[in-house]
Amino acid sequence: GENVEQHPSTLSVQEGDSAVIKCTYSDSASNYFPWYKQELGKGPQLIIDIRSNVGEKKDQRIAVTLNKTAKHFSLHITETQPEDSAVYFCALTSPPGNTPLVFGKGTRLSVIA
Amino acid sequence: EAQVTQNPRYLITVTGKKLTVTCSQNMNHEYMSWYRQDPGLGLRQIYYSMNVEVTDKGDVPEGYKVSRKEKRNFPLILESPSPNQTSLYFCASSLGGSGTSYNEQFFGPGTRLTVL
């Protein structure tokens, strides 16, 4: 099945700096790319997603970019705050409609105040 | 409140003793799924269900069973648990399948299972 590589596995940034997490994939048919945030003791929660017909999507301090040619997509968090500290998972899926989501292994982000 | 609930939240059991982890959602979602989360391995799908009476294997189904007799419930059954099934388990639901327009998966709070 499809595989998605996520890097880095851990990331520490100073409060106010930016954080970038990157995921690469191999199946060019992949068409949906969500990002989930998992806070300590909770289940993952969708924070942003992008579809294959769009190159970039932004929601306040977070943005996702997609490069279909190079087969990678990235999560960008600007002006990081301590509450951004969490584990972030990228995921993707491919047609047909019943194909399950495939998750990356996660990135533990620590924002240092 | 729209939510996915799981019970129990924590469970310690012994090898071979059958157990069931319940999952229920109140959002009338068609799609439900079970994942296990292990350090360094991320989230791996165990089983999923597109609708009532329709279930399918995910990436790591061995040692697990599921059933979908009602739309809101999707229990995970371990007939004979073994120590390698010690993990953090998440149930999730979404309006439609992962490849449809209704993609967002809502996760439960997790069940931490320890098999001795």
XYZ file of N, CA and C in Angstrom:
687
model
N 0.811 -1.206 0.000
C 0.000 0.000 0.000
C 0.842 1.252 0.000
N 0.169 2.383 -0.018
C 0.868 3.665 -0.035
C 1.634 3.859 1.264
N 2.747 4.578 1.169
C 3.562 4.886 2.323
C 3.815 6.385 2.337
N 3.837 6.983 3.510
C 4.133 8.402 3.618
C 5.236 8.585 4.648
N 6.285 9.298 4.245
C 7.429 9.573 5.102
C 7.292 10.972 5.688
N 7.441 11.074 6.991
C 7.274 12.357 7.672
C 8.561 12.728 8.384
N 8.983 14.000 8.214
C 10.209 14.484 8.852
C 10.037 15.936 9.294
N 10.669 16.326 10.385
C 11.464 15.484 11.282
C 10.561 14.732 12.267
N 11.132 13.847 13.043
C 10.330 13.132 14.040
C 10.159 13.976 15.295
N 11.141 14.846 15.577
C 11.019 15.802 16.670
C 11.508 17.156 16.190
N 10.910 18.202 16.754
C 11.250 19.558 16.343
C 11.058 20.482 17.530
N 12.105 21.237 17.848
C 12.021 22.225 18.914
C 12.245 23.594 18.319
N 11.377 24.534 18.663
C 11.512 25.908 18.169
C 11.275 26.864 19.321
N 11.828 28.061 19.177
C 11.573 29.113 20.157
C 10.216 29.750 19.855
N 9.545 30.126 20.903
C 8.255 30.789 20.742
C 8.405 31.975 19.788
N 7.477 32.062 18.841
C 7.527 33.152 17.869
C 8.183 32.771 16.560
N 8.994 31.712 16.583
C 9.622 31.240 15.346
C 8.628 30.393 14.547
N 9.050 30.046 13.327
C 8.215 29.207 12.469
C 8.636 27.750 12.570
N 7.689 26.876 12.279
C 7.958 25.432 12.260
C 7.451 24.861 10.944
N 8.243 23.966 10.376
C 7.861 23.336 9.114
C 8.027 21.824 9.245
N 7.014 21.102 8.862
C 7.034 19.634 8.860
C 6.714 19.176 7.444
N 7.487 18.204 6.968
C 7.348 17.795 5.571
C 7.002 16.316 5.459
N 6.158 16.012 4.494
C 5.808 14.619 4.211
C 5.977 14.332 2.730
N 6.536 13.170 2.429
C 6.700 12.754 1.040
C 5.934 11.463 0.796
N 5.484 11.284 -0.430
C 4.695 10.104 -0.758
C 5.094 9.610 -2.132
N 4.579 8.446 -2.513
C 5.011 7.849 -3.778
C 3.874 7.693 -4.802
N 2.634 7.598 -4.326
C 1.523 7.342 -5.246
C 1.009 8.654 -5.840
N 1.233 8.846 -7.119
C 0.828 10.102 -7.756
C -0.699 10.253 -7.820
N -1.441 9.181 -7.540
C -2.904 9.263 -7.536
C -3.454 9.818 -6.221
N -2.610 9.968 -5.219
C -3.068 10.504 -3.933
C -3.704 11.862 -4.149
N -4.868 12.083 -3.509
C -5.606 13.301 -3.844
C -6.128 14.079 -2.640
N -5.856 13.600 -1.435
C -6.356 14.317 -0.247
C -5.296 14.224 0.838
N -4.942 15.390 1.423
C -3.785 15.464 2.319
C -4.155 16.261 3.575
N -4.608 15.588 4.623
C -4.939 16.294 5.867
C -3.774 16.290 6.849
N -3.824 17.226 7.784
C -2.882 17.269 8.898
C -3.685 17.215 10.198
N -3.208 16.373 11.118
C -3.874 16.212 12.409
C -2.917 16.617 13.525
N -3.495 17.188 14.575
C -2.736 17.584 15.758
C -3.215 16.739 16.929
N -2.265 16.153 17.654
C -2.618 15.354 18.811
C -1.999 15.951 20.065
N -2.835 16.466 20.919
C -2.369 16.990 22.203
C -2.273 15.848 23.210
N -1.521 16.079 24.249
C -1.250 15.041 25.233
C -2.542 14.486 25.823
N -2.702 13.179 25.763
C -3.859 12.533 26.366
C -5.138 12.619 25.554
N -5.032 13.082 24.316
C -6.231 13.230 23.494
C -6.069 12.509 22.154
N -7.185 12.382 21.448
C -7.115 11.841 20.109
C -6.715 12.907 19.110
N -6.220 12.498 17.942
C -5.845 13.476 16.911
C -7.050 14.297 16.452
N -6.760 15.523 16.051
C -7.815 16.420 15.592
C -7.361 17.089 14.302
N -8.245 17.123 13.309
C -7.920 17.741 12.031
C -7.675 19.241 12.222
N -6.567 19.742 11.659
C -6.307 21.177 11.752
C -6.347 21.854 10.386
N -5.983 21.160 9.347
C -6.034 21.720 8.015
C -5.906 20.584 7.014
N -6.477 20.769 5.826
C -6.332 19.763 4.790
C -6.265 20.433 3.427
N -5.791 19.684 2.443
C -5.652 20.232 1.101
C -5.940 19.124 0.105
N -6.513 19.502 -1.015
C -6.795 18.524 -2.060
C -5.834 18.732 -3.224
N -5.756 17.745 -4.098
C -4.707 17.732 -5.099
C -4.850 18.807 -6.161
N -5.992 19.490 -6.217
C -6.170 20.527 -7.229
C -5.787 21.915 -6.704
N -5.205 21.942 -5.494
C -4.822 23.211 -4.869
C -3.358 23.126 -4.446
N -2.607 24.214 -4.583
C -1.195 24.192 -4.226
C -0.908 24.669 -2.813
N -1.801 25.501 -2.270
C -1.553 26.043 -0.941
C -2.885 26.404 -0.291
N -2.925 26.245 1.007
C -4.113 26.623 1.776
C -3.657 27.179 3.107
N -4.310 28.256 3.530
C -3.877 28.912 4.749
C -5.055 29.141 5.685
N -4.791 28.990 6.982
C -5.808 29.248 7.988
C -5.114 29.898 9.171
N -5.149 31.190 9.230
C -4.502 31.989 10.273
C -3.012 31.674 10.314
N -2.528 31.080 11.402
C -1.075 30.869 11.525
C -0.590 29.573 10.882
N -1.496 28.748 10.406
C -1.070 27.491 9.799
C -1.355 27.493 8.301
N -0.498 26.828 7.566
C -0.657 26.714 6.123
C -0.143 25.350 5.683
N -0.689 24.869 4.606
C -0.200 23.622 4.007
C 0.104 23.898 2.538
N 1.238 23.392 2.080
C 1.617 23.507 0.682
C 1.743 22.116 0.087
N 1.408 22.008 -1.170
C 1.450 20.723 -1.866
C 2.215 20.873 -3.164
N 3.206 20.025 -3.348
C 3.954 19.972 -4.592
C 3.702 18.597 -5.213
N 2.772 18.540 -6.156
C 2.383 17.253 -6.735
C 3.490 16.655 -7.595
N 4.256 17.525 -8.236
C 5.323 17.026 -9.104
C 6.376 16.305 -8.284
N 6.777 16.936 -7.195
C 7.800 16.350 -6.328
C 7.211 15.379 -5.316
N 5.897 15.309 -5.234
C 5.185 14.418 -4.311
C 5.565 14.685 -2.862
N 5.404 15.910 -2.448
C 5.542 16.208 -1.035
C 4.594 17.327 -0.641
N 4.239 17.342 0.624
C 3.388 18.391 1.173
C 3.904 18.748 2.563
N 3.700 19.989 2.939
C 4.308 20.497 4.169
C 3.312 21.302 4.996
N 3.520 21.235 6.291
C 2.745 22.045 7.244
C 3.641 23.161 7.729
N 3.130 24.390 7.682
C 3.880 25.553 8.135
C 3.102 26.202 9.279
N 3.777 26.391 10.400
C 3.172 27.101 11.525
C 4.017 28.333 11.778
N 3.420 29.497 11.682
C 4.149 30.739 11.931
C 3.819 31.268 13.324
N 4.715 32.123 13.822
C 4.532 32.750 15.141
C 4.103 31.713 16.180
N 4.903 30.674 16.318
C 4.535 29.572 17.197
C 4.316 30.027 18.636
N 3.398 29.326 19.283
C 3.042 29.601 20.667
C 3.153 28.302 21.469
N 3.294 28.373 22.780
C 3.423 27.148 23.580
C 2.281 26.158 23.356
N 1.092 26.655 23.083
C -0.049 25.744 22.868
C 0.026 24.997 21.534
N 0.997 25.359 20.702
C 1.213 24.589 19.473
C 2.002 23.309 19.750
N 2.555 23.181 20.941
C 3.301 21.973 21.300
C 2.363 20.772 21.276
N 2.710 19.783 20.452
C 1.843 18.617 20.259
C 2.550 17.673 19.295
N 1.900 16.555 19.000
C 2.371 15.675 17.937
C 1.505 15.941 16.702
N 2.158 16.133 15.573
C 1.463 16.411 14.323
C 1.630 15.234 13.366
N 0.507 14.840 12.759
C 0.516 13.735 11.795
C 0.065 14.241 10.439
N 0.827 13.902 9.399
C 0.306 14.088 8.055
C -0.411 12.801 7.658
N -1.262 12.900 6.666
C -1.978 11.727 6.174
C -2.340 11.964 4.712
N -2.720 10.901 4.055
C -3.170 11.050 2.687
C -4.086 9.884 2.325
N -4.773 10.057 1.235
C -5.583 8.993 0.698
C -5.636 9.123 -0.813
N -6.003 8.023 -1.434
C -6.066 7.964 -2.893
C -7.423 7.440 -3.317
N -7.816 7.671 -4.556
C -9.050 7.050 -5.047
C -8.909 5.528 -5.007
N -9.951 4.743 -4.973
C -11.361 5.167 -4.983
C -11.816 5.661 -3.619
N -13.059 5.961 -3.488
C -13.587 6.631 -2.313
C -13.493 5.871 -1.018
N -13.289 4.554 -1.048
C -13.258 3.818 0.215
C -11.833 3.513 0.671
N -10.849 4.163 0.064
C -9.464 3.911 0.470
C -9.193 4.575 1.807
N -8.674 3.812 2.795
C -8.423 4.412 4.105
C -7.312 5.455 4.083
N -7.334 6.319 5.088
C -6.239 7.263 5.292
C -4.973 6.515 5.680
N -3.844 6.968 5.163
C -2.534 6.467 5.568
C -1.833 7.603 6.308
N -1.350 7.322 7.518
C -0.743 8.356 8.349
C 0.773 8.267 8.322
N 1.418 9.425 8.446
C 2.844 9.454 8.727
C 3.092 9.068 10.170
N 4.347 8.929 10.547
C 4.692 8.467 11.890
C 4.639 9.559 12.940
N 4.455 10.792 12.539
C 4.261 11.863 13.496
C 5.511 12.684 13.764
N 5.289 13.949 14.136
C 6.358 14.864 14.529
C 5.991 15.467 15.875
N 6.885 15.313 16.832
C 6.638 15.920 18.139
C 7.232 17.318 18.122
N 6.359 18.326 18.163
C 6.784 19.731 18.162
C 6.778 20.279 19.574
N 7.893 20.860 19.957
C 8.003 21.534 21.260
C 8.283 23.000 21.007
N 7.437 23.861 21.552
C 7.644 25.303 21.436
C 8.126 25.800 22.786
N 9.328 26.350 22.776
C 9.985 26.745 24.020
C 9.727 28.215 24.273
N 9.143 28.494 25.425
C 8.805 29.877 25.770
C 10.044 30.668 26.185
N -23.500 17.364 22.551
C -22.165 17.599 21.985
C -21.793 16.462 21.057
N -21.329 16.814 19.849
C -20.900 15.821 18.874
C -19.587 15.190 19.345
N -19.572 13.864 19.435
C -18.358 13.246 19.935
C -18.297 11.764 19.621
N -17.083 11.239 19.762
C -16.830 9.806 19.703
C -16.395 9.387 21.111
N -17.063 8.398 21.648
C -16.717 7.935 22.994
C -16.185 6.517 22.931
N -15.240 6.251 23.807
C -14.626 4.923 23.906
C -14.647 4.494 25.360
N -14.844 3.191 25.565
C -14.765 2.627 26.913
C -14.211 1.206 26.861
N -13.333 0.862 27.820
C -12.828 1.756 28.863
C -11.721 2.660 28.341
N -11.287 3.620 29.126
C -10.173 4.473 28.757
C -8.843 3.800 29.089
N -8.842 3.013 30.126
C -7.632 2.288 30.521
C -8.025 0.855 30.870
N -7.182 -0.078 30.460
C -7.472 -1.482 30.739
C -6.177 -2.261 30.853
N -6.044 -2.990 31.964
C -4.934 -3.922 32.145
C -5.545 -5.311 32.220
N -5.048 -6.210 31.390
C -5.608 -7.555 31.358
C -4.467 -8.562 31.213
N -4.838 -9.823 31.158
C -3.838 -10.881 31.030
C -4.006 -11.590 29.691
N -2.952 -12.217 29.275
C -2.950 -12.944 28.004
C -4.093 -13.947 27.938
N -4.829 -13.907 26.815
C -5.877 -14.885 26.569
C -7.257 -14.544 27.074
N -7.387 -13.490 27.822
C -8.700 -13.136 28.383
C -9.429 -12.186 27.434
N -10.496 -12.683 26.837
C -11.237 -11.920 25.833
C -11.672 -10.562 26.363
N -11.564 -9.555 25.507
C -12.023 -8.226 25.911
C -12.655 -7.499 24.727
N -13.483 -6.534 25.065
C -14.123 -5.690 24.062
C -13.943 -4.231 24.442
N -13.534 -3.423 23.482
C -13.469 -1.979 23.651
C -14.616 -1.388 22.843
N -15.466 -0.651 23.506
C -16.626 -0.106 22.814
C -16.300 1.249 22.203
N -16.994 1.575 21.128
C -16.872 2.865 20.455
C -18.258 3.278 20.005
N -18.608 4.518 20.281
C -19.913 5.017 19.887
C -19.781 6.457 19.411
N -20.512 6.795 18.352
C -20.523 8.186 17.853
C -21.975 8.651 17.711
N -22.171 9.952 17.964
C -23.522 10.508 17.942
C -23.721 11.489 16.785
N -22.922 11.321 15.729
C -22.962 12.265 14.612
C -23.603 11.663 13.356
N -24.155 10.480 13.486
C -24.784 9.790 12.351
C -23.794 9.548 11.201
N -22.534 9.313 11.581
C -21.499 9.074 10.578
C -21.600 7.668 10.010
N -21.321 7.570 8.713
C -21.346 6.259 8.062
C -20.035 5.502 8.278
N -18.929 6.219 8.269
C -17.614 5.591 8.276
C -17.059 5.565 9.694
N -16.597 4.390 10.120
C -15.938 4.263 11.427
C -14.689 3.414 11.269
N -13.743 3.645 12.167
C -12.444 3.015 11.993
C -11.771 2.825 13.343
N -10.901 1.826 13.433
C -10.063 1.615 14.610
C -8.593 1.719 14.214
N -7.818 2.422 15.065
C -6.380 2.552 14.883
C -5.678 2.127 16.166
N -4.440 1.711 16.002
C -3.565 1.569 17.156
C -2.378 2.504 16.971
N -1.929 3.067 18.075
C -0.814 3.999 18.037
C 0.311 3.464 18.898
N 1.461 3.276 18.293
C 2.640 2.771 18.988
C 3.802 3.710 18.754
N 4.695 3.862 19.750
C 5.830 4.790 19.611
C 6.659 4.481 18.366
N 6.907 5.516 17.590
C 7.739 5.367 16.399
C 7.025 4.784 15.202
N 5.779 4.347 15.390
C 5.041 3.731 14.289
C 3.827 4.549 13.852
N 3.491 5.566 14.601
C 2.356 6.400 14.229
C 1.033 5.685 14.410
N 0.075 6.053 13.580
C -1.267 5.476 13.632
C -1.401 4.433 12.534
N -1.793 3.253 12.928
C -2.004 2.185 11.946
C -3.443 1.686 12.047
N -4.065 1.551 10.910
C -5.468 1.181 10.892
C -5.640 -0.321 11.088
N -6.595 -0.677 11.950
C -6.855 -2.086 12.243
C -7.998 -2.597 11.382
N -9.145 -1.956 11.504
C -10.332 -2.287 10.721
C -11.089 -0.998 10.452
N -11.906 -1.021 9.412
C -12.801 0.089 9.167
C -14.145 -0.433 8.663
N -15.126 0.461 8.699
C -16.475 0.098 8.282
C -17.082 1.252 7.500
N -17.526 0.963 6.297
C -18.138 1.994 5.459
C -19.589 2.231 5.838
N -20.230 1.241 6.451
C -21.629 1.388 6.850
C -22.034 0.149 7.641
N -23.269 0.113 8.065
C -23.762 -1.016 8.854
C -23.552 -2.318 8.093
N -23.044 -3.316 8.817
C -22.782 -4.649 8.280
C -21.709 -4.686 7.191
N -20.957 -3.610 7.033
C -19.866 -3.581 6.048
C -18.563 -3.263 6.770
N -17.687 -4.250 6.885
C -16.388 -4.029 7.538
C -15.272 -4.540 6.645
N -14.083 -3.962 6.844
C -12.937 -4.349 6.013
C -11.647 -4.249 6.819
N -10.677 -5.055 6.443
C -9.402 -5.049 7.149
C -8.597 -3.817 6.796
N -7.872 -3.323 7.799
C -6.911 -2.267 7.573
C -5.527 -2.859 7.422
N -4.530 -2.158 7.924
C -3.138 -2.604 7.758
C -2.720 -3.671 8.760
N -3.305 -3.666 9.954
C -2.875 -4.599 11.003
C -4.069 -5.286 11.663
N -4.818 -6.113 10.935
C -6.041 -6.703 11.489
C -5.844 -7.963 12.319
N -4.661 -8.560 12.278
C -4.466 -9.856 12.926
C -4.685 -9.755 14.431
N -5.513 -10.657 14.940
C -5.778 -10.715 16.373
C -6.956 -9.866 16.809
N -7.614 -9.210 15.875
C -8.738 -8.323 16.195
C -9.984 -8.731 15.408
N -11.131 -8.415 15.979
C -12.406 -8.551 15.282
C -13.211 -7.291 15.518
N -14.132 -7.007 14.607
C -15.034 -5.873 14.772
C -16.423 -6.298 14.331
N -17.391 -5.500 14.678
C -18.751 -5.696 14.177
C -19.406 -4.338 14.023
N -20.363 -4.240 13.115
C -21.082 -2.980 12.900
C -22.559 -3.329 12.705
N -23.204 -3.601 13.811
C -24.623 -3.964 13.768
C -25.523 -2.737 13.788
N -24.988 -1.661 14.341
C -25.739 -0.408 14.379
C -24.819 0.682 13.850
N -25.405 1.736 13.313
C -24.597 2.799 12.718
C -23.712 3.485 13.752
N -24.177 3.651 14.952
C -23.449 4.444 15.932
C -22.350 3.674 16.670
N -22.385 2.347 16.653
C -21.448 1.561 17.461
C -20.502 0.720 16.618
N -19.260 0.640 17.063
C -18.247 -0.119 16.316
C -17.261 -0.721 17.319
N -17.648 -1.797 17.997
C -16.773 -2.375 19.021
C -15.571 -3.111 18.442
N -14.475 -3.052 19.177
C -13.245 -3.770 18.826
C -13.099 -4.937 19.793
N -12.939 -6.120 19.255
C -12.904 -7.334 20.061
C -11.534 -7.995 19.932
N -10.946 -8.313 21.082
C -9.710 -9.086 21.110
C -10.066 -10.431 21.737
N -10.164 -11.467 20.920
C -10.613 -12.778 21.392
C -9.602 -13.398 22.355
N -8.340 -13.256 22.042
C -7.287 -13.839 22.878
C -6.100 -12.884 22.888
N -6.177 -11.847 23.718
C -5.142 -10.806 23.695
C -3.747 -11.346 23.997
N -2.768 -10.746 23.372
C -1.370 -11.102 23.630
C -0.594 -9.835 23.953
N 0.573 -9.957 24.583
C 1.351 -8.766 24.983
C 1.661 -7.823 23.815
N 1.795 -8.340 22.600
C 2.097 -7.432 21.474
C 0.890 -6.592 21.050
N -0.233 -6.789 21.713
C -1.388 -5.937 21.473
C -1.493 -4.820 22.519
N -0.503 -4.730 23.375
C -0.396 -3.596 24.285
C -0.175 -2.351 23.449
N -1.083 -1.384 23.578
C -1.023 -0.217 22.696
C -2.056 0.810 23.131
N -2.046 1.930 22.435
C -3.068 2.971 22.592
C -3.992 2.865 21.391
N -5.277 2.684 21.656
C -6.247 2.449 20.591
C -7.178 3.644 20.433
N -7.417 3.993 19.170
C -8.325 5.086 18.862
C -9.412 4.615 17.911
N -10.630 5.022 18.230
C -11.747 4.861 17.325
C -11.967 6.207 16.635
N -12.397 6.182 15.389
C -12.652 7.410 14.651
C -13.882 7.233 13.776
N -14.514 8.352 13.451
C -15.661 8.290 12.545
C -15.629 9.494 11.623
N -16.252 9.335 10.458
C -16.403 10.453 9.539
C -17.705 10.288 8.781
N -18.153 11.389 8.201
C -19.448 11.384 7.523
C -19.446 10.372 6.384
N -18.332 10.364 5.611
C -18.221 9.413 4.520
C -16.860 8.773 4.534
N -16.578 7.959 3.548
C -15.286 7.315 3.457
C -14.175 8.317 3.258
N -12.941 7.893 3.490
C -11.810 8.819 3.500
C -11.578 9.455 2.149
N -12.041 8.865 1.085
C -11.812 9.451 -0.229
C -12.967 10.285 -0.735
N -13.993 10.450 0.076
C -15.158 11.222 -0.360
C -14.998 12.687 0.053
N -16.011 13.457 -0.201
C -15.960 14.872 0.169
C -16.023 15.060 1.678
N -16.469 14.056 2.400
C -16.676 14.204 3.845
C -15.550 13.484 4.576
N -14.366 14.081 4.511
C -13.186 13.345 4.923
C -12.813 13.444 6.380
N -13.191 14.557 7.060
C -12.642 14.771 8.386
C -12.995 13.632 9.307
N -11.974 13.050 9.901
C -12.186 11.983 10.869
C -12.166 12.567 12.271
N -13.163 12.187 13.054
C -13.261 12.615 14.443
C -12.812 11.440 15.307
N -11.819 11.703 16.141
C -11.241 10.641 16.946
C -11.808 10.647 18.364
N -11.907 9.444 18.922
C -12.236 9.309 20.325
C -11.033 9.653 21.190
N -11.178 9.600 22.518
C -10.102 9.997 23.433
C -9.017 8.944 23.612
N -9.248 7.750 23.116
C -8.236 6.706 23.210
C -8.483 5.732 24.353
N -8.008 4.506 24.158
C -8.041 3.462 25.188
C -6.632 2.898 25.310
N -6.082 3.028 26.500
C -4.736 2.485 26.715
C -4.863 1.071 27.255
N -4.404 0.117 26.458
C -4.526 -1.299 26.809
C -3.154 -1.878 27.123
N -3.096 -2.575 28.246
C -1.888 -3.306 28.622
C -2.251 -4.777 28.779
N -1.532 -5.628 28.064
C -1.751 -7.073 28.151
C -0.524 -7.699 28.797
N -0.727 -8.298 29.949
C 0.400 -8.878 30.698
C 0.631 -10.338 30.326
